[in-house]
Coordinates of C-alpha atoms and ligand atoms in Angstrom, one line a residue:
M1 CA 0.1 0.2 -0.1
Y2 CA 1.0 3.4 -1.0
P3 CA 1.7 6.0 2.0
H4 CA -1.2 8.2 2.2
F5 CA -0.2 12.0 2.1
G6 CA -3.4 13.8 3.4
G7 CA -5.6 16.0 1.3
G8 CA -5.1 18.3 -1.5
T9 CA -2.2 19.1 -4.4
Y10 CA 0.5 17.0 -2.9
I11 CA -1.7 13.9 -3.2
F12 CA -2.5 14.6 -6.6
M13 CA 0.8 15.3 -7.4
K14 CA 2.5 12.4 -5.9
F15 CA 0.2 10.1 -7.2
S16 CA 0.6 11.4 -10.8
D17 CA 4.1 11.2 -10.4
K18 CA 3.8 7.7 -8.9
A19 CA 1.6 6.5 -11.9
K20 CA 4.4 7.9 -14.6
E21 CA 7.0 6.1 -12.6
V22 CA 4.9 2.7 -13.2
L23 CA 4.8 3.4 -17.0
E24 CA 8.3 4.4 -17.0
E25 CA 9.4 1.0 -15.1
N26 CA 7.3 -0.6 -17.4
W27 CA 8.7 0.7 -20.7
R28 CA 10.9 -1.4 -22.7
G29 CA 12.2 0.7 -25.4
A30 CA 9.4 0.9 -27.9
Y31 CA 6.4 -0.4 -25.6
T32 CA 5.1 -1.1 -22.3
I33 CA 4.7 -4.3 -20.7
P34 CA 1.5 -4.6 -18.4
S35 CA 3.3 -6.2 -15.9
S36 CA 6.7 -7.5 -15.0
T37 CA 5.5 -10.4 -12.9
L38 CA 2.4 -11.8 -15.0
Y39 CA 2.9 -10.2 -18.5
P40 CA 6.3 -9.6 -19.9
F41 CA 5.3 -9.0 -23.6
Q42 CA 3.1 -6.2 -25.3
W43 CA -0.4 -6.9 -25.2
N44 CA -2.7 -5.5 -27.5
W45 CA -5.8 -3.4 -25.7
D46 CA -3.7 -2.6 -22.7
A47 CA -1.3 -0.6 -25.4
G48 CA -4.1 1.5 -26.5
F49 CA -4.6 2.3 -22.7
H50 CA -0.9 2.5 -22.2
A51 CA -0.4 5.1 -25.1
L52 CA -3.1 7.1 -23.7
G53 CA -1.4 7.5 -20.3
W54 CA 2.0 8.5 -22.0
M55 CA 0.3 11.1 -24.2
Y56 CA 0.3 13.0 -21.1
F57 CA 3.6 13.5 -20.5
K58 CA 6.0 11.5 -23.4
P59 CA 3.5 11.5 -26.5
E60 CA 7.0 10.3 -28.4
N61 CA 6.3 7.0 -26.3
A62 CA 2.2 6.8 -26.9
I63 CA 3.5 7.1 -30.8
E64 CA 5.9 4.5 -30.4
E65 CA 3.6 2.3 -28.1
V66 CA 1.2 2.3 -31.0
R67 CA 3.5 1.7 -33.8
S68 CA 5.0 -1.2 -31.8
I69 CA 1.5 -3.1 -31.5
F70 CA 1.1 -2.8 -35.1
K71 CA 4.3 -4.5 -36.0
G72 CA 2.6 -7.7 -35.1
Q73 CA -0.1 -6.9 -37.4
W74 CA -0.9 -9.9 -39.8
K75 CA -1.2 -9.8 -43.6
N76 CA -4.6 -10.1 -43.5
G77 CA -5.2 -7.4 -41.4
M78 CA -5.6 -9.6 -37.9
L79 CA -4.1 -7.8 -35.1
P80 CA -2.6 -10.3 -32.4
H81 CA -3.8 -10.1 -28.9
I82 CA 0.4 -10.7 -27.7
V83 CA 3.5 -9.1 -29.7
F84 CA 6.4 -11.2 -28.5
H85 CA 8.9 -8.8 -28.9
Q86 CA 11.7 -10.3 -27.2
E87 CA 12.3 -13.5 -25.5
N88 CA 11.2 -14.0 -22.1
E89 CA 10.3 -17.3 -20.2
N90 CA 8.0 -15.9 -17.3
Y91 CA 4.8 -16.4 -19.7
F92 CA 2.8 -19.2 -20.7
P93 CA 1.8 -19.6 -23.4
G94 CA 4.9 -18.4 -25.1
P95 CA 5.4 -18.4 -29.2
A96 CA 6.3 -22.2 -28.7
E97 CA 3.0 -23.1 -28.0
W98 CA 1.2 -20.7 -30.3
R99 CA 3.2 -22.0 -33.1
T100 CA 2.1 -19.4 -35.6
L101 CA 4.4 -20.5 -38.6
V102 CA 1.6 -22.7 -39.8
A103 CA -0.5 -19.6 -40.6
K104 CA 0.3 -18.3 -44.0
N105 CA -1.0 -14.7 -42.9
R106 CA 1.1 -14.2 -40.2
V107 CA 4.0 -11.7 -40.2
E108 CA 7.3 -12.3 -40.9
G109 CA 10.5 -11.8 -38.4
I110 CA 8.4 -11.0 -35.3
E111 CA 6.3 -13.7 -33.0
T112 CA 2.9 -13.0 -32.0
S113 CA -0.2 -15.1 -30.5
G114 CA -2.5 -16.2 -33.3
I115 CA -5.7 -14.3 -31.7
T116 CA -6.9 -10.9 -31.5
Q117 CA -8.1 -8.6 -29.0
L118 CA -11.0 -6.1 -28.6
P119 CA -10.6 -3.6 -31.4
V120 CA -9.7 0.0 -29.3
F121 CA -7.5 1.5 -31.6
G122 CA -10.0 3.7 -33.6
F123 CA -11.1 5.3 -30.5
F124 CA -7.4 5.6 -28.9
L125 CA -6.4 7.1 -32.0
E126 CA -9.1 10.2 -32.1
R127 CA -8.5 10.4 -28.1
L128 CA -4.7 10.8 -29.0
D129 CA -5.5 13.2 -31.9
Q130 CA -7.7 15.2 -29.5
I131 CA -5.0 15.2 -26.6
A132 CA -2.4 16.3 -29.3
D133 CA -4.7 19.1 -30.4
E134 CA -5.0 20.4 -26.7
K135 CA -1.0 20.3 -26.3
G136 CA -0.7 21.9 -29.7
L137 CA 1.1 19.2 -31.0
N138 CA 0.8 17.9 -34.7
I139 CA 0.4 14.1 -35.1
S140 CA -0.9 14.1 -38.5
A141 CA 1.7 12.1 -39.7
F142 CA 0.9 9.5 -37.3
I143 CA -2.4 9.5 -38.0
E144 CA -2.1 9.0 -41.7
E145 CA 0.5 6.3 -40.8
I146 CA -2.1 4.3 -38.3
F147 CA -5.5 4.9 -40.0
P148 CA -5.3 2.4 -42.9
K149 CA -3.8 -0.5 -40.5
V150 CA -6.7 0.0 -38.0
L151 CA -9.1 0.3 -41.1
H152 CA -7.0 -3.0 -42.4
F153 CA -8.0 -4.5 -38.8
H154 CA -11.6 -3.7 -38.7
R155 CA -11.7 -5.3 -42.4
Y156 CA -10.2 -8.6 -41.3
L157 CA -13.2 -8.9 -38.6
Y158 CA -15.8 -7.9 -41.2
T159 CA -14.7 -10.3 -43.9
N160 CA -13.4 -13.1 -41.6
R161 CA -15.6 -13.2 -38.7
D162 CA -18.7 -12.4 -40.0
H163 CA -20.3 -14.8 -42.0
L164 CA -23.7 -14.2 -41.5
N165 CA -22.9 -10.9 -42.9
E166 CA -24.7 -9.1 -40.0
G167 CA -22.1 -6.8 -39.0
L168 CA -21.2 -8.7 -35.8
P169 CA -17.6 -10.1 -35.9
F170 CA -17.6 -13.2 -33.5
V171 CA -14.8 -13.7 -31.2
L172 CA -13.1 -17.2 -31.2
H173 CA -11.4 -17.5 -28.1
N174 CA -12.0 -16.6 -24.5
W175 CA -8.6 -14.5 -24.7
E176 CA -10.1 -12.2 -27.4
S177 CA -12.5 -10.7 -24.9
T178 CA -12.7 -10.8 -21.0
D179 CA -10.7 -13.8 -20.2
N180 CA -12.6 -16.3 -17.6
A181 CA -16.0 -14.4 -17.5
P182 CA -18.7 -16.7 -16.6
I183 CA -20.4 -16.2 -19.9
W184 CA -18.1 -18.8 -21.6
D185 CA -18.9 -21.4 -18.6
D186 CA -21.6 -23.4 -20.6
I187 CA -19.0 -23.5 -23.7
W188 CA -16.7 -25.0 -21.2
D189 CA -19.3 -27.4 -20.2
R190 CA -20.0 -28.6 -23.5
M191 CA -16.6 -29.2 -24.5
D192 CA -15.2 -32.6 -25.4
L193 CA -11.7 -32.4 -23.7
T194 CA -10.5 -36.3 -25.2
A195 CA -7.6 -34.6 -26.7
A196 CA -7.2 -31.7 -24.5
R197 CA -3.7 -31.5 -22.5
D198 CA -3.4 -31.0 -18.5
V199 CA -1.4 -27.8 -18.7
S200 CA -1.3 -27.0 -14.9
K201 CA 2.8 -27.8 -14.6
L202 CA 3.5 -25.2 -17.5
R203 CA 1.5 -22.2 -15.9
K204 CA 3.8 -19.4 -15.0
D205 CA 0.9 -16.8 -13.9
L206 CA 0.4 -18.6 -10.5
K207 CA 4.2 -18.0 -9.5
N208 CA 3.3 -14.8 -8.7
V209 CA -0.2 -14.5 -8.2
D210 CA -2.5 -16.3 -5.7
V211 CA -4.5 -18.8 -7.3
S212 CA -7.4 -17.5 -5.9
M213 CA -7.0 -14.7 -8.5
R214 CA -6.6 -16.4 -11.5
P215 CA -8.2 -18.9 -13.7
T216 CA -8.7 -22.4 -12.9
N217 CA -6.5 -25.3 -14.0
E218 CA -9.8 -26.8 -15.7
H219 CA -10.0 -23.6 -17.4
Y220 CA -6.7 -23.5 -18.6
K221 CA -7.1 -26.9 -20.5
R222 CA -9.9 -25.6 -22.7
Y223 CA -7.7 -22.6 -23.5
I224 CA -5.1 -24.3 -24.8
Y225 CA -7.2 -27.0 -26.4
L226 CA -8.5 -24.4 -28.6
I227 CA -5.1 -23.0 -29.2
D228 CA -4.5 -26.5 -30.2
L229 CA -7.6 -26.5 -32.5
L230 CA -6.8 -22.6 -34.3
I231 CA -3.2 -24.2 -35.1
K232 CA -4.9 -27.2 -37.0
S233 CA -6.8 -24.8 -38.9
Q234 CA -3.8 -22.8 -39.5
Y235 CA -5.4 -19.8 -37.8
E236 CA -8.0 -19.2 -40.8
A237 CA -11.2 -18.2 -38.9
N238 CA -13.0 -18.6 -42.1
S239 CA -12.3 -21.9 -42.6
L240 CA -12.6 -23.3 -38.9
D241 CA -14.2 -26.7 -38.8
D242 CA -18.0 -26.9 -38.1
N243 CA -17.3 -28.5 -34.8
Y244 CA -14.9 -25.8 -33.7
P245 CA -16.7 -25.3 -29.9
F246 CA -16.1 -21.7 -29.7
R247 CA -17.9 -18.7 -31.7
V248 CA -19.3 -16.1 -29.6
Q249 CA -20.9 -12.7 -31.4
E250 CA -19.6 -10.9 -28.0
N251 CA -21.4 -7.6 -27.4
L252 CA -18.5 -6.1 -25.3
F253 CA -15.9 -6.7 -28.3
I254 CA -18.5 -5.7 -30.9
G255 CA -19.6 -2.6 -28.4
L256 CA -15.7 -1.1 -28.7
L257 CA -15.7 -2.3 -32.6
I258 CA -18.6 0.1 -33.2
R259 CA -16.9 3.0 -31.1
S260 CA -13.6 2.6 -32.7
N261 CA -15.4 2.7 -36.2
E262 CA -16.9 5.8 -34.9
G263 CA -13.4 7.3 -33.9
L264 CA -11.9 6.3 -37.6
I265 CA -15.1 7.7 -39.1
K266 CA -14.6 11.3 -37.3
L267 CA -10.6 11.4 -38.1
A268 CA -11.6 10.3 -41.2
K269 CA -13.7 13.6 -41.8
K270 CA -11.0 15.7 -40.2
Y271 CA -8.3 14.5 -42.3
N272 CA -9.9 13.8 -45.6
F273 CA -9.7 10.1 -46.0
D274 CA -12.1 8.0 -47.5
C275 CA -14.4 6.5 -44.8
G276 CA -16.9 5.2 -47.2
E277 CA -16.6 1.5 -46.1
L278 CA -16.4 2.2 -42.4
I279 CA -19.8 3.7 -42.6
H280 CA -21.2 0.8 -44.4
W281 CA -20.2 -1.2 -41.6
Q282 CA -21.0 0.9 -38.9
E283 CA -24.7 1.2 -40.1
K284 CA -24.9 -2.4 -40.4
S285 CA -23.3 -3.4 -36.7
K286 CA -25.4 -0.9 -35.0
T287 CA -28.5 -2.2 -36.2
S288 CA -27.7 -5.6 -35.5
F289 CA -26.5 -5.2 -32.0
V290 CA -29.6 -3.3 -30.9
N291 CA -31.5 -6.0 -32.6
K292 CA -29.6 -9.2 -31.8
F293 CA -28.3 -8.4 -28.2
W294 CA -31.0 -6.9 -26.2
D295 CA -33.0 -9.1 -24.0
K296 CA -36.3 -7.4 -23.3
E297 CA -37.3 -9.8 -20.4
N298 CA -33.9 -9.1 -18.3
E299 CA -33.4 -5.7 -19.8
M300 CA -29.4 -6.2 -20.8
F301 CA -27.5 -6.5 -23.6
Y302 CA -26.0 -10.2 -23.8
P303 CA -23.7 -12.3 -26.3
F304 CA -25.0 -14.6 -28.7
D305 CA -23.5 -18.2 -28.9
L306 CA -23.2 -18.8 -32.8
N307 CA -23.1 -22.5 -31.8
T308 CA -26.4 -22.9 -29.7
N309 CA -28.0 -20.1 -31.6
H310 CA -28.7 -18.6 -28.0
L311 CA -28.4 -15.6 -26.3
I312 CA -26.0 -15.9 -23.1
K313 CA -27.7 -14.6 -20.1
K314 CA -25.1 -13.8 -17.5
D315 CA -24.8 -10.3 -15.9
I316 CA -21.6 -9.4 -16.6
I317 CA -20.2 -5.8 -16.9
G318 CA -19.8 -6.0 -20.9
G319 CA -23.3 -5.8 -21.0
V320 CA -23.8 -2.3 -19.3
A321 CA -20.7 -1.0 -20.6
S322 CA -22.5 -1.3 -23.9
L323 CA -23.5 2.5 -23.3
F324 CA -19.7 3.0 -24.4
A325 CA -20.8 2.2 -27.8
G326 CA -23.3 4.9 -27.8
V327 CA -25.8 2.1 -29.4
P328 CA -28.4 1.8 -26.4
S329 CA -31.3 4.0 -27.1
K330 CA -32.4 6.4 -24.4
E331 CA -34.8 3.9 -22.8
Q332 CA -32.4 1.0 -22.9
A333 CA -29.7 3.2 -21.4
E334 CA -32.2 3.9 -18.6
K335 CA -32.8 0.7 -18.1
L336 CA -28.7 -0.4 -17.9
V337 CA -28.3 2.4 -15.4
C338 CA -31.1 0.7 -13.4
K339 CA -29.5 -2.5 -13.6
I340 CA -26.2 -1.1 -12.6
Q341 CA -27.6 0.2 -9.5
S342 CA -29.8 -3.1 -8.7
D343 CA -28.1 -5.8 -9.9
F344 CA -24.5 -4.8 -9.6
L345 CA -24.3 -3.3 -6.2
L346 CA -25.6 -5.3 -3.0
N347 CA -25.5 -2.0 -1.4
E348 CA -24.3 1.5 -1.3
N349 CA -21.3 0.5 0.4
W350 CA -19.9 -1.5 -2.4
F351 CA -17.4 0.0 -5.0
L352 CA -18.5 0.3 -8.6
C353 CA -18.2 -1.4 -10.8
P354 CA -18.0 -5.4 -10.3
S355 CA -17.3 -7.3 -13.4
Y356 CA -19.9 -9.8 -12.4
S357 CA -23.4 -9.3 -10.8
P358 CA -22.9 -10.0 -7.0
K359 CA -26.0 -11.4 -7.1
A360 CA -25.1 -14.4 -9.1
A361 CA -24.8 -17.4 -7.1
D362 CA -21.2 -17.9 -8.6
F363 CA -19.9 -14.4 -7.9
D364 CA -16.6 -14.2 -6.7
S365 CA -14.9 -10.8 -5.8
K366 CA -11.4 -12.0 -6.1
K367 CA -11.4 -14.0 -9.3
Y368 CA -10.3 -12.1 -12.1
W369 CA -13.5 -11.8 -14.4
R370 CA -15.8 -13.0 -12.2
G371 CA -16.4 -10.2 -9.8
P372 CA -13.3 -8.0 -9.4
L373 CA -13.6 -4.2 -10.3
W374 CA -11.3 -3.6 -13.5
P375 CA -10.0 0.2 -14.1
N376 CA -10.2 -0.1 -17.7
V377 CA -13.8 -1.2 -17.6
N378 CA -14.8 1.7 -15.3
W379 CA -13.1 4.2 -17.9
L380 CA -15.6 2.7 -20.5
L381 CA -18.2 2.8 -18.3
Y382 CA -17.3 6.6 -17.2
H383 CA -17.4 7.7 -20.7
G384 CA -20.5 5.7 -21.6
L385 CA -22.6 7.2 -18.7
K386 CA -21.2 11.0 -19.8
K387 CA -22.6 10.1 -23.1
Y388 CA -25.9 9.6 -22.1
G389 CA -26.1 12.4 -19.4
Y390 CA -25.5 10.3 -16.1
D391 CA -22.9 12.3 -14.9
K392 CA -23.3 11.9 -11.1
L393 CA -22.8 8.4 -11.6
A394 CA -20.2 8.5 -14.1
Q395 CA -18.2 10.8 -11.2
K396 CA -18.8 8.2 -8.7
I397 CA -17.3 5.7 -10.7
K398 CA -14.4 7.8 -11.6
D399 CA -14.0 9.0 -7.8
Q400 CA -14.0 5.5 -6.8
T401 CA -11.8 4.4 -9.2
V402 CA -9.3 7.0 -8.2
Y403 CA -9.4 6.4 -4.6
L404 CA -9.2 2.5 -5.2
I405 CA -5.7 3.5 -6.8
E406 CA -4.6 6.0 -4.2
E407 CA -5.4 4.4 -1.3
V408 CA -4.3 0.7 -2.6
G409 CA -1.8 0.8 -5.2
F410 CA -1.8 0.6 -8.9
F411 CA -3.1 -3.0 -8.9
E412 CA -4.8 -4.7 -12.1
Y413 CA -8.1 -5.3 -10.3
F414 CA -9.7 -4.6 -7.2
D415 CA -12.2 -6.6 -4.8
P416 CA -15.2 -4.2 -4.9
R417 CA -16.8 -5.5 -1.4
P418 CA -17.4 -2.8 0.8
E419 CA -14.5 -1.8 3.4
S420 CA -16.5 -3.5 6.2
E421 CA -16.6 -6.8 4.7
N422 CA -12.6 -6.3 3.0
S423 CA -10.1 -4.1 4.3
L424 CA -8.2 -1.7 1.9
E425 CA -4.8 -3.8 2.7
T426 CA -6.5 -6.9 0.8
K427 CA -8.5 -5.1 -2.2
G428 CA -5.4 -5.2 -4.9
L429 CA -5.5 -8.0 -6.8
G430 CA -3.5 -9.5 -9.6
G431 CA -0.2 -7.5 -11.1
Q432 CA 0.8 -4.9 -9.2
N433 CA 2.3 -1.9 -10.5
F434 CA 0.4 -2.5 -13.8
S435 CA 0.4 -0.2 -16.6
W436 CA -3.2 0.1 -17.8
T437 CA -4.1 1.3 -14.3
A438 CA -1.4 3.9 -13.8
A439 CA -2.7 5.1 -17.6
I440 CA -6.0 5.2 -16.6
Y441 CA -5.2 7.2 -13.1
L442 CA -3.3 9.8 -15.4
D443 CA -6.4 9.9 -17.7
F444 CA -8.9 10.4 -14.9
T445 CA -6.9 13.1 -13.2
Y446 CA -5.8 15.2 -16.0
N447 CA -8.3 14.6 -18.5
K448 CA -10.4 17.2 -20.0
A449 CA -11.8 15.8 -23.2
I450 CA -14.8 13.3 -23.3
L451 CA -15.0 10.7 -25.4
Ligands
DGY501 C1 -3.5 -14.2 -19.1 O1 -2.3 -14.8 -19.8 O2 -4.2 -14.3 -18.6 C2 -3.9 -13.2 -20.2 O3 -4.8 -12.2 -20.3 C3 -4.1 -13.6 -22.1 O4 -4.0 -12.8 -22.9

């Protein structure tokens, strides 16, 4: 726990300096690792948040961060969820496990994973451009360089992951979105594990983080089995076997894609780039999103499992974070706000916002995406709520995030239970000195612009 220095500017100065220090410590010359103990490479959606944090005090690092992640982009546009810029033994699964040499589309000369992650660069590019304007910096050459790469990634999603032509690209692995969220549980239960391997001894994450905070070995077995199946398909999403067990149109992933499309469209208008294709995708995605994911009975957005043709009705935070996409109607937004207050808080002393409804029987306040509060999701919620005019709730979420970081530290995620049930000393979970937590702290405390 960091020392508490009392009120006023002193705290602000100390903690913003500390946040910068976290980013500096995790900087590896051209990119930032999320955390030295857990994630020693560059991760995709983390890199977007890191760039945002760097933009406030070292814009040149923000630019390098984005350039570095796109160095791993595959020929077909797929932007991998990990880029292994250098060797490191402290992570499983590393490049040897991913075996991306089988993929004709992989990029030459740099190791990567073979799956993607939530599409954040359209809106982060827009955001970096806004901050540059506020600072009087001209980053137009950088925008011109990266814009086509982000567009290429979105084109990959619309042409390789959207066989129903609905504008709703599917995810094919849980690591493409919220790792061990309860929405995947039925898929795990249905999976035929005859050919799956026990990988419990290969795991490195449990060396540094308590098992209670990480996914189970039973789940890891399934995560790695999916990779084995993807290797067999040579990582071609278009030609996956019909029996491939994991194909989900996931609303958080698609909500971020929609918001990223919007970011690109705004940049295209400002910089005079062509955006015809983007506008076409965007209209299709927005219409399908509301038609397919909204559940009238539970008044919530849910992911759609393409293998069972059913909505996955679990109240995870991704449902309410749909606000960030700006797609819900005013009435739907009102329902989502009621849902936050009625189902994501057991009482007023809880911290907003747990990643899974504490009312669920299998809610777990410590286990990764099955209950803990995540600063990056709170960032999405803050902007989503502001967009719909729920300023008070947005402010509360922001204040609580800042409070937890200042009082507990730059943790990956936090226990959302009231302080009476779980003291500040035990609230910090997962990786420590976590880069996106530091970046979000800087944005929450410096920021004037709203996305
Ligand atoms: C992990 O290793 O837990 C990551 O989230 C997967 O990318």
